[in-house]
Short mmCIF file of C-alpha atoms in Angstrom, two decimals:
data_model
loop_
_atom_site.label_atom_id
_atom_site.label_comp_id
_atom_site.label_asym_id
_atom_site.label_seq_id
_atom_site.Cartn_x
_atom_site.Cartn_y
_atom_site.Cartn_z
CA GLU R 1 38.01 41.56 37.92
CA THR R 2 34.79 39.59 38.31
CA GLY R 3 34.24 40.05 41.90
CA VAL R 4 34.69 36.19 42.75
CA THR R 5 37.38 35.50 44.98
CA GLN R 6 38.89 32.01 46.30
CA SER R 7 41.16 31.08 49.06
CA PRO R 8 43.52 29.77 49.46
CA THR R 9 45.61 30.30 46.45
CA HIS R 10 47.63 27.26 47.01
CA LEU R 11 47.49 24.16 49.29
CA ILE R 12 49.66 21.22 49.69
CA LYS R 13 47.97 18.10 51.36
CA THR R 14 48.92 14.21 51.80
CA ARG R 15 47.00 11.56 50.53
CA GLY R 16 44.03 10.68 52.80
CA GLN R 17 43.58 14.07 54.41
CA GLN R 18 40.71 16.29 53.94
CA VAL R 19 40.51 19.87 52.41
CA THR R 20 37.88 22.62 52.42
CA LEU R 21 38.43 25.34 49.39
CA ARG R 22 36.34 28.74 49.68
CA CYS R 23 34.88 30.97 47.34
CA SER R 24 32.98 34.35 47.69
CA SER R 25 30.66 34.90 45.00
CA GLN R 26 30.04 38.17 43.18
CA SER R 27 27.46 40.10 45.30
CA GLY R 28 23.90 39.03 44.31
CA HIS R 29 24.68 35.97 42.63
CA ASN R 30 22.50 33.34 43.79
CA THR R 31 24.33 30.29 41.97
CA VAL R 32 27.91 28.74 42.40
CA SER R 33 29.42 26.23 40.45
CA TRP R 34 32.70 24.32 41.23
CA TYR R 35 34.89 22.96 38.49
CA GLN R 36 38.13 20.91 38.64
CA GLN R 37 40.82 21.62 35.96
CA ALA R 38 43.59 19.13 35.67
CA LEU R 39 46.79 20.37 33.84
CA GLY R 40 46.44 20.90 30.33
CA GLN R 41 42.65 20.07 30.43
CA GLY R 42 39.33 22.05 30.37
CA PRO R 43 37.44 22.52 33.63
CA GLN R 44 35.24 19.53 34.67
CA PHE R 45 31.79 20.29 36.31
CA ILE R 46 31.81 19.12 39.99
CA PHE R 47 28.48 20.27 41.29
CA GLN R 48 26.19 23.46 41.56
CA TYR R 49 24.47 25.14 44.11
CA TYR R 50 21.62 27.56 43.98
CA ARG R 51 19.99 28.94 47.04
CA GLU R 52 22.07 26.74 49.38
CA GLU R 53 20.77 23.72 47.92
CA GLU R 54 22.83 21.03 45.51
CA ASN R 55 21.11 21.43 42.07
CA GLY R 56 23.41 19.31 39.70
CA ARG R 57 26.31 17.20 40.17
CA GLY R 58 28.87 15.93 37.56
CA ASN R 59 30.66 12.54 37.55
CA PHE R 60 32.57 12.99 40.81
CA PRO R 61 32.36 10.54 43.93
CA PRO R 62 30.41 11.64 47.30
CA ARG R 63 33.70 12.50 48.76
CA PHE R 64 33.30 15.58 47.05
CA SER R 65 30.96 17.66 48.98
CA GLY R 66 29.77 21.44 49.27
CA LEU R 67 28.05 24.10 51.09
CA GLN R 68 26.42 27.57 50.25
CA PHE R 69 25.86 30.05 52.81
CA PRO R 70 23.28 32.81 52.55
CA ASN R 71 26.05 35.67 52.25
CA TYR R 72 27.02 34.08 48.79
CA SER R 73 30.11 32.30 50.31
CA SER R 74 30.43 28.74 49.53
CA GLU R 75 32.75 25.64 50.33
CA LEU R 76 33.96 22.70 48.48
CA ASN R 77 35.23 20.08 50.82
CA VAL R 78 37.02 16.93 49.49
CA ASN R 79 37.66 13.94 52.01
CA ALA R 80 40.06 11.11 51.77
CA LEU R 81 42.35 12.94 49.09
CA GLU R 82 43.84 10.96 46.43
CA LEU R 83 46.85 11.85 44.27
CA ASP R 84 44.28 12.37 41.35
CA ASP R 85 42.74 15.14 43.10
CA SER R 86 45.70 17.27 42.35
CA ALA R 87 44.17 20.01 40.07
CA LEU R 88 43.19 23.89 40.00
CA TYR R 89 39.74 24.16 41.49
CA LEU R 90 37.62 26.99 40.23
CA CYS R 91 34.53 28.37 41.46
CA ALA R 92 32.01 30.29 39.29
CA SER R 93 29.21 32.66 40.38
CA SER R 94 26.04 33.29 38.24
CA LEU R 95 22.65 34.71 38.49
CA VAL R 96 19.61 32.63 37.46
CA GLY R 97 17.64 34.72 35.01
CA GLN R 98 20.43 36.96 34.15
CA GLY R 99 21.65 34.77 31.11
CA ASN R 100 23.28 32.48 33.34
CA ILE R 101 26.54 33.85 32.68
CA GLN R 102 29.26 32.15 34.93
CA TYR R 103 32.25 34.41 36.43
CA PHE R 104 35.08 32.62 37.36
CA GLY R 105 37.47 33.23 40.28
CA ALA R 106 41.19 32.65 40.09
CA GLY R 107 41.12 28.91 41.52
CA THR R 108 42.83 27.16 44.28
CA ARG R 109 45.87 25.01 43.27
CA LEU R 110 45.70 21.83 45.18
CA SER R 111 48.53 19.52 45.18
CA VAL R 112 48.22 16.08 46.72
CA LEU R 113 51.58 14.14 47.74
CA GLY U 1 27.12 11.71 26.93
CA GLU U 2 27.78 15.32 26.93
CA ASN U 3 31.14 16.24 25.12
CA VAL U 4 32.81 19.06 23.48
CA GLU U 5 35.43 18.64 21.13
CA GLN U 6 37.61 21.43 20.51
CA HIS U 7 40.14 21.73 17.66
CA PRO U 8 42.95 22.42 17.06
CA SER U 9 45.17 21.91 20.35
CA THR U 10 47.68 24.38 19.46
CA LEU U 11 47.73 27.18 16.89
CA SER U 12 50.77 29.68 16.12
CA VAL U 13 49.99 32.67 13.96
CA GLN U 14 51.91 35.72 13.00
CA GLU U 15 50.80 39.10 14.53
CA GLY U 16 48.07 40.59 12.35
CA ASP U 17 46.89 37.46 11.02
CA SER U 18 43.54 35.72 11.97
CA ALA U 19 42.92 32.84 14.07
CA VAL U 20 39.97 30.39 14.02
CA ILE U 21 39.12 27.82 16.72
CA LYS U 22 36.36 25.28 16.29
CA CYS U 23 34.14 23.24 18.72
CA THR U 24 31.66 20.49 17.95
CA TYR U 25 29.16 19.53 20.83
CA SER U 26 26.97 16.50 21.25
CA ASP U 27 24.22 17.68 23.33
CA SER U 28 21.56 19.03 20.77
CA ALA U 29 19.72 20.58 24.15
CA SER U 30 22.67 22.79 24.47
CA ASN U 31 21.71 26.46 23.90
CA TYR U 32 24.47 28.67 25.35
CA PHE U 33 28.02 28.83 24.10
CA PRO U 34 30.53 30.78 25.85
CA TRP U 35 34.42 31.31 25.02
CA TYR U 36 36.72 31.69 27.67
CA LYS U 37 40.26 33.08 27.52
CA GLN U 38 42.82 31.78 30.20
CA GLU U 39 46.31 33.40 30.53
CA LEU U 40 48.78 31.25 32.37
CA GLY U 41 47.86 31.10 36.21
CA LYS U 42 44.94 33.29 35.64
CA ARG U 43 41.10 32.72 36.01
CA PRO U 44 39.26 31.85 32.90
CA GLN U 45 37.69 35.19 31.37
CA LEU U 46 34.63 35.20 29.46
CA ILE U 47 35.48 36.88 26.01
CA ILE U 48 32.15 36.30 24.16
CA ASP U 49 29.35 34.11 24.17
CA ILE U 50 26.35 33.18 21.82
CA ARG U 51 23.04 31.85 22.12
CA SER U 52 21.04 29.47 20.01
CA ASN U 53 18.73 31.85 18.58
CA VAL U 54 21.43 33.79 16.77
CA GLY U 55 23.84 32.67 14.13
CA GLU U 56 26.71 35.11 14.73
CA LYS U 57 27.92 37.62 17.10
CA LYS U 58 30.80 40.13 16.97
CA ASP U 59 32.68 42.30 19.29
CA GLN U 60 35.57 44.27 17.83
CA ARG U 61 38.07 41.87 16.74
CA ILE U 62 36.39 38.79 18.11
CA ALA U 63 33.49 36.97 16.41
CA VAL U 64 31.54 33.63 17.25
CA THR U 65 29.63 31.61 14.68
CA LEU U 66 27.08 29.14 15.53
CA ASN U 67 25.68 26.23 13.08
CA LYS U 68 23.10 24.33 15.27
CA THR U 69 22.25 21.89 12.41
CA ALA U 70 25.81 20.70 12.23
CA LYS U 71 26.37 21.53 16.14
CA HIS U 72 29.23 23.33 15.44
CA PHE U 73 30.47 26.73 16.63
CA SER U 74 33.82 28.60 16.18
CA LEU U 75 35.67 31.47 17.41
CA HIS U 76 37.39 33.82 14.99
CA ILE U 77 39.93 36.53 15.95
CA THR U 78 41.13 39.02 13.59
CA GLU U 79 44.14 41.23 13.45
CA THR U 80 45.85 39.00 16.46
CA GLN U 81 48.16 40.60 18.78
CA PRO U 82 50.70 39.35 20.93
CA GLU U 83 48.27 39.83 24.00
CA ASP U 84 45.94 37.49 22.43
CA SER U 85 48.33 34.47 23.13
CA ALA U 86 46.58 32.38 25.74
CA VAL U 87 44.50 29.05 26.18
CA TYR U 88 41.21 29.55 24.54
CA PHE U 89 38.29 27.26 26.00
CA CYS U 90 34.93 26.68 24.25
CA ALA U 91 32.02 25.48 26.37
CA ALA U 92 28.39 24.38 25.91
CA SER U 93 25.31 24.33 28.24
CA ARG U 94 21.60 23.58 28.46
CA GLY U 95 21.19 26.74 30.46
CA GLY U 96 18.16 26.42 32.84
CA ALA U 97 18.22 25.38 36.28
CA THR U 98 21.58 23.73 36.32
CA ASN U 99 23.67 25.68 33.80
CA LYS U 100 26.64 23.46 33.97
CA LEU U 101 29.29 24.39 31.31
CA ILE U 102 30.78 21.48 29.27
CA PHE U 103 34.16 22.69 28.29
CA GLY U 104 36.37 21.60 25.36
CA THR U 105 39.92 20.60 26.07
CA GLY U 106 41.26 23.94 25.09
CA THR U 107 43.56 25.69 22.19
CA LEU U 108 46.88 27.19 23.08
CA LEU U 109 47.09 30.26 20.76
CA ALA U 110 50.59 31.79 20.35
CA VAL U 111 50.89 35.04 18.50
CA GLN U 112 54.35 35.67 17.16
CA PRO U 113 55.30 39.24 16.97
#
């Protein structure tokens, strides 16, 4: 196991709603990245947080936002859900200066109806 | 833009045979290349990685080769076993402050007993 946990495991929402996904990083890891994995695709980078600040973002609209807390936990928030937001959302934690190896959680499966 | 192409998309081998998966990256500044194995419904698991200062790395039955000039890297699995069956993803990263991973589209490996 990687020590990275995500909650909830599964979630069903309707279009237009808002959702918050949670991630608990491996102890001591100061960086968390979030990825969206559509069915049959590779993970797509959403953004990364380092020491509670966003320090990189992929090609996702502003309705995707995040937070990182001092206790190594983090959140991914998605507003105004669209059907295409249905996917597996993965977080990965890493430690800057230790090879930046990313360890993934098991993900949250989000279904938007 | 940044892109990683991965081939083949599916690969079926007999138990005991070798399997090779190939990736090509577009960003010449990439310097870190991990491979992840993802079993159905589970987290991506790092199986091996290579950095741009080496050309080959081996760990038991798994090896990765890197050709920086051609911007190619490959995963080699020898003496395949049924438990090797999974989806394999290659990825590339620049490392540094934002070590986002750019993933390939995945290869479904089926090892027939």
